[in-house]
Structures are given as structure tokens and as C-alpha cells.
Amino acid sequence: MTEPNFATLVSRWYEENARDLPWRKPDVGPWAILVSEVMLQQTPVVRVLPAFDAWLARWPVPAALAQESPAEAIRMWGRLGYPRRAVRLYECAVAIVERHGGEVPDRLDQLLALPGVGTYTARAVAAFAYGQRHPVVDTNVRRVVCRAVAGQPDAGPTTRPADLVATEELLPLEPAAAALASAAFMELGAVICTARTPHCARCPVESSCAWRASGQEAPAGPTRRPQRYAGTDRQVRGLLLGMLREATGPVPQQRLDQVWTDDVQRARALAGLVQDGLVEPAGADAFRLVGDGPPQPVADLTH
């Protein structure tokens, strides 16, 4: 199968079968797409949907968020997970206002220069918000390309430069068609060409899939070992951040001490939150979400 035919078949399938998601609406702007892409990192769609709607209802444009504090972004993020993303979105909003007059830039180099915006997110915004031709490669896209073109059951845990090259070779030359194909590849990997139970009979390129032709089976186990949560620093960080997020002011150290009995682990988790720019001292014996009040001296967290 020639490369344009692959993209055409998957794009046609996408136009008929794509999930109805708010960030795919025709009138959705670049800011909403940037927000969705950041929220969707390592987070299922079902959890992102309510958070996305609430975020855009409160901050429909970057300037609205830039006028707030990073603490409000963390509060609004709630329990979506990986809360540093909330701070990065806040920093993005500030940078967009300061550097680009409040409009999300359309140049790839300018997108890459935004705080916390990496290779995937920058290309996703350029493609999905501005209809540009860029290889947008996430785990789902890598799996589709690896199976259909290379004939391998899995692409591995990380994106390599070769993955960008292989995906770009499949894109139509016309930018709008390429952007559509990028969305289609991603959707195909998310709902049809899944990691463990692919629905090959429903795939628009099954007849030409190199992996199907090889007769290989899907890997029996996950590419990456699932991360344990219970009892980890991540859990302790979440408990501490939850208490701070729900507070209306600084939280005394003695209240934070109640969330976890292991003093060493709790202190390590709190220090990590400070180091990550999510929490800051509020006096000698209290803490608050970063930016949730006037500047305070840095506390010594080593004892």
C-alpha cells in the first residue's frame, strides 16, 4: 500500500468513527487544544472531560489564567494527577500573554519555547489547532505505525527520532490532510489498535497491516511496569497537596503532620513539593500552595 492510501483510509475511518470530544469541535481554539493536550498526558479521557470543561469555563483564554496565581491553577487541577502540569499551564498562559499578546503562537519553535511544552505537545497544537503538517507521535501513534508498517507487535516505551521520521513519511503533503491524518492515527491506536486486545476486524488497514500478515500476537504483558501507588511518596504528596488545596490560607506544619505517620517520608514528600514549585513556606511553621499570598522566606526542610 502506498503511503497516501494508508493515511486516506485511516482518515476516512476517523471521519466516520471518531469519538465526540470537546477539544475536537470545529470552533475550538488553540488555547483549548493546548489545555486538552496537557491534561491528556498520562491521564484517561474520562477523567479529563470534566476537568477540561471546568478549566475552560473559568479560563477561556490565556489572559484570564495569567491574571490568577499558580495556586488557583493547582486548586482547579484537583485530583487529575501530576499537578506540575497545572503550574506549567499557568506559566504557559503568562508567557503567551507576555510574548505573544495573549494568542497561542502558531510557529513550532515558539510553541516549543513555552514552559513545559515538549516535542509532542508543540506538534499536536500546531497540527490540531493550526492545521499544519507535523508528525504528532504519542504511544498510540507509535504502536499503529510499528504494527502496520514495520510489522512489529509493539513500539516500546519511548518515542525515538526514527518514530517521527516513520510517521511523517505516512502523512499527506497537504497540511490540512496531514493534520487530519495525525488525529486519525492517534484515534486508531486509542480505540482499535490497542496494546493488548486490538480489534483488527474493525481496522480500516487490516488487509495491508504488516503485523497481521506476520501472524505475531500482541505482547502478553505491559511494555512498562505499572507504577505502584499505595505507600509511595506519590501518595504522601497527594495527601499533603490535597490538604493544602482545600485550605483557604497557610496550613500549620502540625496539621500537615497528621496526613502520614512516617515522619521521614512525609518530610521528603513535602520537600519534593517545594522543590517542584507546587508548595512554598508561609512563615516558620506553615506551608501553602505556591503563589497563594505574599512572598515568604524559604524554610529549612532538612529537620
Coordinates of C-alpha atoms in Angstrom, one line a residue:
M1 CA 0.0 0.0 0.0
T2 CA 1.3 3.4 -0.9
E3 CA 1.7 6.0 1.9
P4 CA -1.1 8.3 0.8
N5 CA -3.5 5.4 0.7
F6 CA -2.7 4.4 4.3
A7 CA -3.4 8.0 5.5
T8 CA -6.5 8.3 3.4
L9 CA -8.0 5.0 4.6
V10 CA -7.4 5.9 8.3
S11 CA -8.6 9.4 7.8
R12 CA -11.9 8.2 6.2
W13 CA -12.4 5.8 9.1
Y14 CA -11.7 8.6 11.6
E15 CA -14.3 11.0 10.0
E16 CA -16.9 8.3 10.3
N17 CA -16.0 6.9 13.7
A18 CA -14.1 9.5 15.8
R19 CA -15.3 9.9 19.4
D20 CA -17.2 13.1 20.0
L21 CA -14.7 15.0 22.3
P22 CA -15.0 18.7 23.1
W23 CA -11.5 19.6 22.0
R24 CA -12.3 18.3 18.5
K25 CA -15.2 20.7 17.9
P26 CA -14.7 22.8 14.8
D27 CA -14.9 26.1 16.8
V28 CA -12.4 25.1 19.5
G29 CA -9.5 27.5 19.7
P30 CA -5.7 26.9 20.2
W31 CA -5.8 27.6 23.9
A32 CA -8.4 24.9 24.5
I33 CA -6.4 22.4 22.4
L34 CA -3.2 23.2 24.4
V35 CA -5.1 22.7 27.6
S36 CA -6.5 19.4 26.4
E37 CA -3.1 18.1 25.3
V38 CA -1.5 18.9 28.7
M39 CA -4.4 17.3 30.6
L40 CA -4.4 14.2 28.5
Q41 CA -0.8 13.4 29.2
Q42 CA -0.8 10.1 31.2
T43 CA -4.5 10.6 32.0
P44 CA -7.6 8.8 30.6
V45 CA -10.1 10.8 28.6
V46 CA -12.9 10.0 31.0
R47 CA -11.0 11.8 33.8
V48 CA -10.0 14.7 31.6
L49 CA -13.5 15.6 30.3
P50 CA -14.9 17.3 33.5
A51 CA -11.6 18.9 34.3
F52 CA -11.3 20.3 30.8
D53 CA -14.8 21.8 30.8
A54 CA -14.3 23.4 34.2
W55 CA -10.9 24.8 33.3
L56 CA -12.2 26.4 30.1
A57 CA -15.3 27.7 31.8
R58 CA -13.2 29.6 34.3
W59 CA -10.2 30.5 32.0
P60 CA -11.4 30.6 28.4
V61 CA -8.3 32.5 27.2
P62 CA -4.7 32.6 28.4
A63 CA -5.0 36.1 29.8
A64 CA -7.7 35.0 32.2
L65 CA -5.5 32.4 33.8
A66 CA -2.4 34.7 33.7
Q67 CA -4.2 37.2 36.0
E68 CA -4.6 34.5 38.6
S69 CA -2.0 32.8 40.8
P70 CA -0.4 29.4 40.3
A71 CA -2.2 28.3 43.5
E72 CA -5.5 28.7 41.7
A73 CA -4.3 26.6 38.8
I74 CA -3.3 23.9 41.3
R75 CA -6.7 24.1 43.0
M76 CA -8.6 23.9 39.8
W77 CA -6.5 20.9 38.7
G78 CA -8.0 19.0 41.6
R79 CA -7.1 15.3 41.6
L80 CA -6.3 15.0 37.9
G81 CA -2.8 13.8 38.8
Y82 CA 0.7 15.0 38.0
P83 CA -0.1 18.6 39.3
R84 CA 3.0 20.1 38.0
R85 CA 1.1 20.3 34.7
A86 CA -1.2 22.8 36.3
V87 CA 1.8 25.1 37.1
R88 CA 3.1 24.6 33.6
L89 CA -0.2 25.7 32.1
Y90 CA -0.2 28.7 34.3
E91 CA 3.3 29.5 33.2
C92 CA 2.3 29.0 29.6
A93 CA -0.5 31.4 30.0
V94 CA 1.8 34.1 31.4
A95 CA 4.3 33.5 28.6
I96 CA 1.6 33.6 25.9
V97 CA 0.4 37.0 27.3
E98 CA 3.9 38.4 27.6
R99 CA 5.4 37.1 24.4
H100 CA 2.5 36.7 22.0
G101 CA -0.2 39.2 23.0
G102 CA -2.4 36.6 24.6
E103 CA -2.6 34.4 21.5
V104 CA -1.2 30.9 21.4
P105 CA 1.6 31.0 18.8
D106 CA 1.4 29.0 15.6
R107 CA 5.1 28.6 14.9
L108 CA 6.6 25.3 16.1
D109 CA 9.7 26.9 17.5
Q110 CA 7.6 29.4 19.5
L111 CA 5.4 26.6 20.9
L112 CA 8.5 24.6 21.9
A113 CA 9.8 27.7 23.8
L114 CA 6.7 27.8 26.0
P115 CA 7.2 26.5 29.6
G116 CA 6.8 22.7 29.8
V117 CA 5.8 22.3 26.2
G118 CA 7.7 19.4 24.6
T119 CA 8.0 17.8 21.3
Y120 CA 4.7 16.0 21.3
T121 CA 2.6 18.9 22.7
A122 CA 4.1 21.5 20.4
R123 CA 3.4 19.4 17.3
A124 CA -0.1 18.5 18.5
V125 CA -1.1 22.1 18.9
A126 CA 0.5 23.1 15.6
A127 CA -1.4 20.3 13.8
F128 CA -4.7 20.3 15.6
A129 CA -5.1 24.0 16.2
Y130 CA -3.5 25.4 13.1
G131 CA -3.8 22.6 10.6
Q132 CA 0.0 22.2 10.0
R133 CA 1.9 19.2 8.7
H134 CA 3.9 17.7 11.6
P135 CA 4.3 14.2 12.8
V136 CA 2.3 14.0 16.1
V137 CA 3.6 10.9 17.8
D138 CA 2.3 9.5 21.0
T139 CA 2.2 5.9 22.3
N140 CA -0.9 5.1 20.2
V141 CA 0.6 6.5 17.0
R142 CA 3.9 4.7 17.5
R143 CA 2.0 1.4 18.0
V144 CA -0.1 1.9 14.8
V145 CA 2.9 2.7 12.7
C146 CA 5.1 0.0 14.2
R147 CA 2.4 -2.7 13.6
A148 CA 1.0 -1.6 10.2
V149 CA 4.3 -0.6 8.6
A150 CA 7.1 -2.3 10.4
G151 CA 5.2 -5.5 11.3
Q152 CA 6.3 -5.4 15.0
P153 CA 3.8 -6.0 17.8
D154 CA 4.9 -3.1 20.0
A155 CA 6.9 0.1 19.6
G156 CA 8.5 0.2 23.0
P157 CA 8.1 2.7 25.9
T158 CA 9.7 5.8 24.5
T159 CA 9.5 7.9 21.3
R160 CA 12.7 7.9 19.2
P161 CA 13.7 10.2 16.3
A162 CA 13.0 7.3 14.0
D163 CA 9.4 7.3 15.1
L164 CA 8.9 10.9 14.0
V165 CA 10.5 10.1 10.6
A166 CA 8.4 7.0 10.1
T167 CA 5.2 8.8 11.0
E168 CA 6.0 11.8 8.8
E169 CA 6.5 9.6 5.8
L170 CA 2.9 8.5 6.1
L171 CA 1.4 12.0 6.2
P172 CA -0.1 13.5 3.1
L173 CA 1.8 16.5 1.7
E174 CA -1.2 18.9 2.0
P175 CA -1.1 20.4 5.6
A176 CA -4.8 20.1 6.4
A177 CA -5.0 16.5 5.2
A178 CA -1.8 15.7 7.2
A179 CA -3.3 17.2 10.4
L180 CA -6.4 15.1 9.9
A181 CA -4.3 12.0 9.4
S182 CA -2.4 12.8 12.6
A183 CA -5.6 12.8 14.6
A184 CA -6.8 9.7 12.8
F185 CA -3.6 7.7 13.5
M186 CA -4.0 8.7 17.2
E187 CA -7.6 7.7 17.4
L188 CA -7.0 4.4 15.6
G189 CA -4.4 3.4 18.2
A190 CA -6.6 4.6 21.1
V191 CA -9.7 2.6 20.2
I192 CA -8.8 -0.1 17.6
C193 CA -5.1 -0.9 17.5
T194 CA -4.9 -1.1 21.3
A195 CA -1.9 -2.6 23.1
R196 CA -3.3 -5.9 24.4
T197 CA -6.7 -6.5 22.7
P198 CA -6.6 -4.9 19.2
H199 CA -9.9 -5.0 17.2
C200 CA -8.3 -6.0 13.9
A201 CA -11.5 -6.9 12.2
R202 CA -12.7 -3.3 12.5
C203 CA -9.4 -1.8 11.4
P204 CA -9.5 0.2 8.1
V205 CA -6.0 -1.0 7.2
E206 CA -6.2 -4.7 8.3
S207 CA -5.7 -6.1 4.9
S208 CA -2.4 -4.4 4.5
C209 CA -1.1 -4.5 8.1
A210 CA 2.4 -6.0 8.2
W211 CA 1.9 -7.2 11.7
R212 CA -1.3 -9.0 10.9
A213 CA 0.4 -10.6 7.9
S214 CA 3.3 -11.8 10.2
G215 CA 0.9 -13.7 12.4
Q216 CA 2.5 -12.4 15.6
E217 CA 0.4 -12.0 18.7
A218 CA 0.2 -8.9 20.9
P219 CA 2.6 -8.9 23.9
A220 CA 1.2 -10.7 26.9
G221 CA 2.4 -8.1 29.4
P222 CA 2.6 -4.3 29.6
T223 CA 5.5 -2.5 27.9
R224 CA 6.1 -0.6 31.0
R225 CA 5.6 -2.0 34.5
P226 CA 2.6 -0.2 36.2
Q227 CA 3.8 2.1 38.9
R228 CA 2.8 1.2 42.5
Y229 CA 0.9 4.0 44.3
A230 CA -0.1 2.8 47.8
G231 CA 2.5 3.7 50.4
T232 CA 4.7 5.6 47.9
D233 CA 5.9 9.2 48.1
R234 CA 3.4 10.0 45.4
Q235 CA 0.6 9.0 47.7
V236 CA 2.0 11.1 50.5
R237 CA 2.5 14.1 48.2
G238 CA -1.1 13.7 47.1
L239 CA -2.4 13.8 50.6
L240 CA -0.3 16.8 51.5
L241 CA -1.3 18.7 48.4
G242 CA -5.0 17.8 49.0
M243 CA -4.9 19.4 52.4
L244 CA -3.2 22.5 51.1
R245 CA -5.5 22.7 48.1
E246 CA -8.6 22.7 50.2
A247 CA -7.3 25.3 52.7
T248 CA -8.1 29.0 52.4
G249 CA -4.8 30.0 53.8
P250 CA -1.5 28.7 55.1
V251 CA -1.6 25.3 56.8
P252 CA 0.4 24.8 60.0
Q253 CA 3.1 22.1 60.0
Q254 CA 1.3 20.2 62.8
R255 CA -1.8 19.8 60.6
L256 CA 0.3 18.5 57.7
D257 CA 2.0 16.1 60.1
Q258 CA -1.4 14.3 60.6
V259 CA -1.7 13.1 57.0
W260 CA 1.1 10.5 57.2
T261 CA 2.7 8.8 60.2
D262 CA 6.1 8.2 58.7
D263 CA 8.0 11.4 59.6
V264 CA 10.9 10.8 57.3
Q265 CA 8.7 10.0 54.3
R266 CA 6.3 12.9 55.0
A267 CA 9.2 15.4 55.2
R268 CA 10.7 14.0 52.0
A269 CA 7.4 14.3 50.2
L270 CA 6.8 17.9 51.4
A271 CA 10.3 18.9 50.4
G272 CA 9.7 17.4 47.0
L273 CA 6.5 19.5 46.6
V274 CA 8.5 22.6 47.5
Q275 CA 11.3 21.7 45.1
D276 CA 8.8 21.1 42.3
G277 CA 7.3 24.6 42.7
L278 CA 3.9 23.4 44.0
V279 CA 4.2 24.4 47.6
E280 CA 6.0 27.2 49.5
P281 CA 6.7 28.1 53.1
A282 CA 4.3 30.5 54.7
G283 CA 6.3 31.6 57.8
A284 CA 8.4 29.3 60.0
D285 CA 5.9 26.5 60.7
A286 CA 3.3 26.6 57.9
F287 CA 3.0 26.0 54.2
R288 CA 0.7 27.0 51.3
L289 CA 0.2 26.4 47.6
V290 CA 2.8 28.4 45.6
G291 CA 1.8 32.0 44.9
D292 CA -1.1 31.8 47.4
G293 CA -0.1 35.0 49.1
P294 CA 2.9 37.4 49.5
P295 CA 6.4 36.1 49.2
Q296 CA 7.9 34.2 52.1
P297 CA 11.4 33.3 53.1
V298 CA 12.5 29.7 52.2
A299 CA 12.2 27.3 55.1
D300 CA 14.8 24.7 56.1
L301 CA 13.1 21.3 55.4
T302 CA 16.1 19.2 56.4
H303 CA 15.0 18.7 60.0

